[in-house]
């Protein structure tokens, strides 16, 4: 199935985490904590298709304010696709990027106020939820670090893909680069066809570009030692 993350069509399947869908399709999403439901950087706004997603988890209830829940807020690391249908998401990271690039000062002020409200009101509950999960063995610090490391690979792919999309004029076909290198190698190799029998054979009738039955050298240099 296809869902849309930041207006980008993304391949997805029932049972996929929204976080993994965004990562594998190089969509702009935050995941500082590696998907452990701690940092809230994978926050998304569900613009359409909430009915095709898993119910709110206890982690989401602890970390997301009622105000953001009312706006369709979810944590992508906690939300699973449960059925096929139209799903459209806007990630918090992408929303902030658009505000900054658009020099939208009023939008930035509103955004900062909303995030500040969520932090002040939900940070204690979110931290308490993380501590409880660690105590109950539901959150393993070692596994958390592994997830963070794995996320770095997806982040690098997103950065490279975004750079090429943004600066398309800088893209050069790989064939042009490799073709140029190959051409230089051919020119260099043809400068001296062979060295054998104490003679250097310059391009000519003994060069590999000529008929094999013609074996006379155009020019030979005798090399002697004392």
mmCIF file of C-alpha atoms in Angstrom:
data_model
loop_
_atom_site.group_PDB
_atom_site.id
_atom_site.type_symbol
_atom_site.label_atom_id
_atom_site.label_comp_id
_atom_site.label_asym_id
_atom_site.label_seq_id
_atom_site.Cartn_x
_atom_site.Cartn_y
_atom_site.Cartn_z
ATOM 1 C CA UNK A 1 0.000 0.000 0.000
ATOM 2 C CA UNK A 2 0.987 3.656 -0.346
ATOM 3 C CA UNK A 3 0.765 6.192 2.456
ATOM 4 C CA UNK A 4 1.893 9.817 2.269
ATOM 5 C CA UNK A 5 4.500 11.201 4.666
ATOM 6 C CA UNK A 6 5.194 14.909 4.135
ATOM 7 C CA UNK A 7 3.409 14.569 0.757
ATOM 8 C CA UNK A 8 5.912 11.889 -0.305
ATOM 9 C CA UNK A 9 4.370 8.584 -1.475
ATOM 10 C CA UNK A 10 5.788 5.830 0.729
ATOM 11 C CA UNK A 11 5.611 2.064 0.412
ATOM 12 C CA UNK A 12 4.073 0.516 3.530
ATOM 13 C CA UNK A 13 2.377 -2.616 4.769
ATOM 14 C CA UNK A 14 -0.094 -3.427 7.491
ATOM 15 C CA UNK A 15 1.872 -3.996 10.678
ATOM 16 C CA UNK A 16 4.578 -1.422 9.876
ATOM 17 C CA UNK A 17 5.598 1.231 12.393
ATOM 18 C CA UNK A 18 5.143 4.729 11.008
ATOM 19 C CA UNK A 19 8.723 5.456 12.059
ATOM 20 C CA UNK A 20 10.091 2.629 9.922
ATOM 21 C CA UNK A 21 7.975 3.654 6.932
ATOM 22 C CA UNK A 22 9.372 7.187 7.074
ATOM 23 C CA UNK A 23 12.947 5.934 7.528
ATOM 24 C CA UNK A 24 12.904 3.391 4.699
ATOM 25 C CA UNK A 25 11.342 5.915 2.314
ATOM 26 C CA UNK A 26 13.803 8.698 3.256
ATOM 27 C CA UNK A 27 11.087 10.997 4.601
ATOM 28 C CA UNK A 28 11.992 13.786 6.993
ATOM 29 C CA UNK A 29 11.339 12.509 10.518
ATOM 30 C CA UNK A 30 13.168 12.841 13.823
ATOM 31 C CA UNK A 31 14.299 9.821 15.849
ATOM 32 C CA UNK A 32 16.960 11.022 18.249
ATOM 33 C CA UNK A 33 16.225 8.319 20.843
ATOM 34 C CA UNK A 34 16.152 5.603 18.190
ATOM 35 C CA UNK A 35 12.434 4.958 18.502
ATOM 36 C CA UNK A 36 12.223 4.312 22.245
ATOM 37 C CA UNK A 37 9.423 6.768 22.964
ATOM 38 C CA UNK A 38 11.567 9.145 25.000
ATOM 39 C CA UNK A 39 12.534 12.199 22.950
ATOM 40 C CA UNK A 40 9.244 12.846 21.062
ATOM 41 C CA UNK A 41 11.255 13.874 17.988
ATOM 42 C CA UNK A 42 9.287 11.392 15.841
ATOM 43 C CA UNK A 43 6.051 13.256 16.566
ATOM 44 C CA UNK A 44 3.698 13.356 13.573
ATOM 45 C CA UNK A 45 0.416 15.041 12.747
ATOM 46 C CA UNK A 46 -2.054 12.528 11.304
ATOM 47 C CA UNK A 47 -3.869 14.612 8.711
ATOM 48 C CA UNK A 48 -5.962 11.720 7.421
ATOM 49 C CA UNK A 49 -6.415 8.031 8.211
ATOM 50 C CA UNK A 50 -6.350 7.836 12.014
ATOM 51 C CA UNK A 51 -8.823 4.947 11.779
ATOM 52 C CA UNK A 52 -6.173 2.866 10.016
ATOM 53 C CA UNK A 53 -3.700 3.237 12.892
ATOM 54 C CA UNK A 54 -3.248 1.511 16.238
ATOM 55 C CA UNK A 55 -4.881 3.037 19.340
ATOM 56 C CA UNK A 56 -2.899 5.430 21.495
ATOM 57 C CA UNK A 57 -0.235 3.660 23.535
ATOM 58 C CA UNK A 58 0.435 4.430 27.187
ATOM 59 C CA UNK A 59 3.692 6.057 26.110
ATOM 60 C CA UNK A 60 1.827 8.440 23.795
ATOM 61 C CA UNK A 61 -0.738 9.247 26.469
ATOM 62 C CA UNK A 62 2.098 10.148 28.830
ATOM 63 C CA UNK A 63 4.062 12.247 26.329
ATOM 64 C CA UNK A 64 1.477 14.067 24.189
ATOM 65 C CA UNK A 65 -0.699 16.862 25.526
ATOM 66 C CA UNK A 66 -4.452 16.971 24.949
ATOM 67 C CA UNK A 67 -3.905 19.988 22.710
ATOM 68 C CA UNK A 68 -1.593 18.070 20.366
ATOM 69 C CA UNK A 69 -3.748 14.947 20.505
ATOM 70 C CA UNK A 70 -6.629 17.086 19.284
ATOM 71 C CA UNK A 71 -4.468 18.124 16.318
ATOM 72 C CA UNK A 72 -3.895 14.470 15.382
ATOM 73 C CA UNK A 73 -0.612 14.089 17.191
ATOM 74 C CA UNK A 74 1.031 10.661 17.440
ATOM 75 C CA UNK A 75 4.515 9.244 18.077
ATOM 76 C CA UNK A 76 5.665 7.437 14.946
ATOM 77 C CA UNK A 77 7.772 5.016 17.000
ATOM 78 C CA UNK A 78 4.638 3.828 18.799
ATOM 79 C CA UNK A 79 2.058 3.872 16.003
ATOM 80 C CA UNK A 80 1.394 0.855 13.808
ATOM 81 C CA UNK A 81 -0.560 0.667 10.542
ATOM 82 C CA UNK A 82 -3.509 -1.643 11.275
ATOM 83 C CA UNK A 83 -5.407 -1.513 7.991
ATOM 84 C CA UNK A 84 -5.274 -0.361 4.404
ATOM 85 C CA UNK A 85 -6.611 3.033 3.471
ATOM 86 C CA UNK A 86 -5.617 6.626 2.906
ATOM 87 C CA UNK A 87 -3.065 7.800 5.454
ATOM 88 C CA UNK A 88 -1.457 11.232 5.325
ATOM 89 C CA UNK A 89 1.135 12.430 7.822
ATOM 90 C CA UNK A 90 3.120 15.580 8.455
ATOM 91 C CA UNK A 91 6.124 15.084 10.698
ATOM 92 C CA UNK A 92 7.082 17.671 13.297
ATOM 93 C CA UNK A 93 10.591 17.848 11.845
ATOM 94 C CA UNK A 94 9.228 18.628 8.380
ATOM 95 C CA UNK A 95 6.716 21.149 9.700
ATOM 96 C CA UNK A 96 9.506 23.047 11.460
ATOM 97 C CA UNK A 97 11.694 22.863 8.338
ATOM 98 C CA UNK A 98 8.930 24.397 6.219
ATOM 99 C CA UNK A 99 8.311 27.163 8.749
ATOM 100 C CA UNK A 100 12.008 28.080 8.883
ATOM 101 C CA UNK A 101 12.596 27.918 5.124
ATOM 102 C CA UNK A 102 9.436 29.937 4.523
ATOM 103 C CA UNK A 103 10.554 32.601 7.011
ATOM 104 C CA UNK A 104 7.146 32.232 8.649
ATOM 105 C CA UNK A 105 7.673 34.181 11.860
ATOM 106 C CA UNK A 106 4.052 34.020 13.108
ATOM 107 C CA UNK A 107 3.983 30.303 12.347
ATOM 108 C CA UNK A 108 7.233 29.786 14.234
ATOM 109 C CA UNK A 109 5.909 31.650 17.290
ATOM 110 C CA UNK A 110 2.756 29.515 17.305
ATOM 111 C CA UNK A 111 4.825 26.370 16.850
ATOM 112 C CA UNK A 112 7.163 27.309 19.712
ATOM 113 C CA UNK A 113 4.238 28.075 22.006
ATOM 114 C CA UNK A 114 2.596 24.726 21.277
ATOM 115 C CA UNK A 115 5.791 22.735 21.800
ATOM 116 C CA UNK A 116 6.626 24.723 24.926
ATOM 117 C CA UNK A 117 3.175 24.002 26.332
ATOM 118 C CA UNK A 118 3.595 20.291 25.635
ATOM 119 C CA UNK A 119 7.050 20.190 27.251
ATOM 120 C CA UNK A 120 5.961 21.995 30.407
ATOM 121 C CA UNK A 121 2.865 19.896 30.876
ATOM 122 C CA UNK A 122 3.970 16.451 29.703
ATOM 123 C CA UNK A 123 7.731 16.195 30.263
ATOM 124 C CA UNK A 124 7.386 14.919 33.865
ATOM 125 C CA UNK A 125 4.847 12.271 32.824
ATOM 126 C CA UNK A 126 6.960 11.246 29.813
ATOM 127 C CA UNK A 127 10.114 10.932 31.928
ATOM 128 C CA UNK A 128 8.189 8.978 34.534
ATOM 129 C CA UNK A 129 6.890 6.627 31.843
ATOM 130 C CA UNK A 130 10.434 5.980 30.596
ATOM 131 C CA UNK A 131 11.681 5.292 34.145
ATOM 132 C CA UNK A 132 8.795 2.894 34.766
ATOM 133 C CA UNK A 133 9.501 0.999 31.551
ATOM 134 C CA UNK A 134 13.171 0.636 32.501
ATOM 135 C CA UNK A 135 12.227 -0.627 35.953
ATOM 136 C CA UNK A 136 9.786 -3.138 34.457
ATOM 137 C CA UNK A 137 12.346 -4.339 31.913
ATOM 138 C CA UNK A 138 10.317 -2.974 28.983
ATOM 139 C CA UNK A 139 13.030 -0.506 28.012
ATOM 140 C CA UNK A 140 16.607 -1.788 27.796
ATOM 141 C CA UNK A 141 19.321 0.927 27.745
ATOM 142 C CA UNK A 142 21.647 -1.295 25.688
ATOM 143 C CA UNK A 143 18.962 -1.999 23.107
ATOM 144 C CA UNK A 144 18.147 1.709 23.043
ATOM 145 C CA UNK A 145 21.724 2.521 22.079
ATOM 146 C CA UNK A 146 21.608 -0.108 19.338
ATOM 147 C CA UNK A 147 18.456 1.489 17.921
ATOM 148 C CA UNK A 148 20.077 4.915 17.983
ATOM 149 C CA UNK A 149 23.066 3.558 16.061
ATOM 150 C CA UNK A 150 20.802 1.895 13.497
ATOM 151 C CA UNK A 151 18.937 5.159 13.028
ATOM 152 C CA UNK A 152 22.105 6.968 12.006
ATOM 153 C CA UNK A 153 22.239 4.958 8.781
ATOM 154 C CA UNK A 154 18.727 6.056 7.831
ATOM 155 C CA UNK A 155 19.606 9.632 8.731
ATOM 156 C CA UNK A 156 22.611 9.642 6.394
ATOM 157 C CA UNK A 157 20.494 8.267 3.535
ATOM 158 C CA UNK A 158 17.897 10.979 4.128
ATOM 159 C CA UNK A 159 20.535 13.720 4.138
ATOM 160 C CA UNK A 160 22.121 12.516 0.891
ATOM 161 C CA UNK A 161 18.742 12.098 -0.829
ATOM 162 C CA UNK A 162 17.607 15.553 0.314
ATOM 163 C CA UNK A 163 20.830 17.149 -0.911
ATOM 164 C CA UNK A 164 20.459 15.641 -4.382
ATOM 165 C CA UNK A 165 16.792 16.662 -4.557
ATOM 166 C CA UNK A 166 17.525 20.220 -3.416
ATOM 167 C CA UNK A 167 20.620 20.737 -5.579
ATOM 168 C CA UNK A 168 19.609 18.746 -8.641
ATOM 169 C CA UNK A 169 21.804 20.908 -10.878
ATOM 170 C CA UNK A 170 24.870 19.445 -9.162
ATOM 171 C CA UNK A 171 24.021 15.893 -10.114
ATOM 172 C CA UNK A 172 26.343 14.360 -12.717
ATOM 173 C CA UNK A 173 25.565 11.025 -14.295
ATOM 174 C CA UNK A 174 27.871 8.429 -12.873
ATOM 175 C CA UNK A 175 28.492 7.214 -16.379
ATOM 176 C CA UNK A 176 29.931 10.612 -17.308
ATOM 177 C CA UNK A 177 32.407 10.458 -14.445
ATOM 178 C CA UNK A 178 33.381 6.849 -14.945
ATOM 179 C CA UNK A 179 33.377 7.285 -18.723
ATOM 180 C CA UNK A 180 35.791 10.169 -18.457
ATOM 181 C CA UNK A 181 38.097 8.147 -16.231
ATOM 182 C CA UNK A 182 37.892 5.216 -18.619
ATOM 183 C CA UNK A 183 38.733 7.462 -21.548
ATOM 184 C CA UNK A 184 41.783 8.853 -19.785
ATOM 185 C CA UNK A 185 42.935 5.330 -18.997
ATOM 186 C CA UNK A 186 42.549 4.301 -22.638
ATOM 187 C CA UNK A 187 44.551 7.305 -23.841
ATOM 188 C CA UNK A 188 47.282 6.553 -21.334
ATOM 189 C CA UNK A 189 47.437 2.875 -22.215
ATOM 190 C CA UNK A 190 47.609 3.652 -25.925
ATOM 191 C CA UNK A 191 50.546 6.021 -25.484
ATOM 192 C CA UNK A 192 52.777 2.980 -25.153
ATOM 193 C CA UNK A 193 51.378 -0.174 -26.727
ATOM 194 C CA UNK A 194 53.888 -2.607 -25.291
ATOM 195 C CA UNK A 195 57.406 -3.090 -24.017
ATOM 196 C CA UNK A 196 59.036 -6.311 -25.117
ATOM 197 C CA UNK A 197 62.411 -7.569 -26.311
ATOM 198 C CA UNK A 198 64.115 -4.388 -25.147
ATOM 199 C CA UNK A 199 61.909 -2.287 -27.460
ATOM 200 C CA UNK A 200 59.216 0.278 -26.666
ATOM 201 C CA UNK A 201 56.420 0.060 -29.238
ATOM 202 C CA UNK A 202 54.642 3.341 -29.848
ATOM 203 C CA UNK A 203 51.071 3.463 -31.246
ATOM 204 C CA UNK A 204 51.090 2.196 -34.773
ATOM 205 C CA UNK A 205 50.898 -1.122 -36.568
ATOM 206 C CA UNK A 206 51.689 -3.067 -33.392
ATOM 207 C CA UNK A 207 49.064 -1.229 -31.335
ATOM 208 C CA UNK A 208 46.029 -3.261 -30.274
ATOM 209 C CA UNK A 209 43.861 -0.922 -32.321
ATOM 210 C CA UNK A 210 45.394 -2.198 -35.579
ATOM 211 C CA UNK A 211 45.157 -5.371 -37.553
ATOM 212 C CA UNK A 212 46.814 -8.273 -35.694
ATOM 213 C CA UNK A 213 48.612 -9.596 -38.793
ATOM 214 C CA UNK A 214 50.630 -6.393 -39.134
ATOM 215 C CA UNK A 215 53.434 -6.748 -36.640
ATOM 216 C CA UNK A 216 56.026 -4.178 -37.754
ATOM 217 C CA UNK A 217 56.824 -1.440 -35.275
ATOM 218 C CA UNK A 218 56.504 2.204 -36.284
ATOM 219 C CA UNK A 219 59.320 3.129 -33.967
ATOM 220 C CA UNK A 220 61.530 1.181 -31.625
ATOM 221 C CA UNK A 221 63.993 2.269 -28.989
ATOM 222 C CA UNK A 222 66.794 -0.101 -28.118
ATOM 223 C CA UNK A 223 67.512 -0.366 -24.406
ATOM 224 C CA UNK A 224 70.943 -1.677 -23.360
ATOM 225 C CA UNK A 225 72.572 -2.049 -19.998
ATOM 226 C CA UNK A 226 76.184 -1.784 -18.901
#
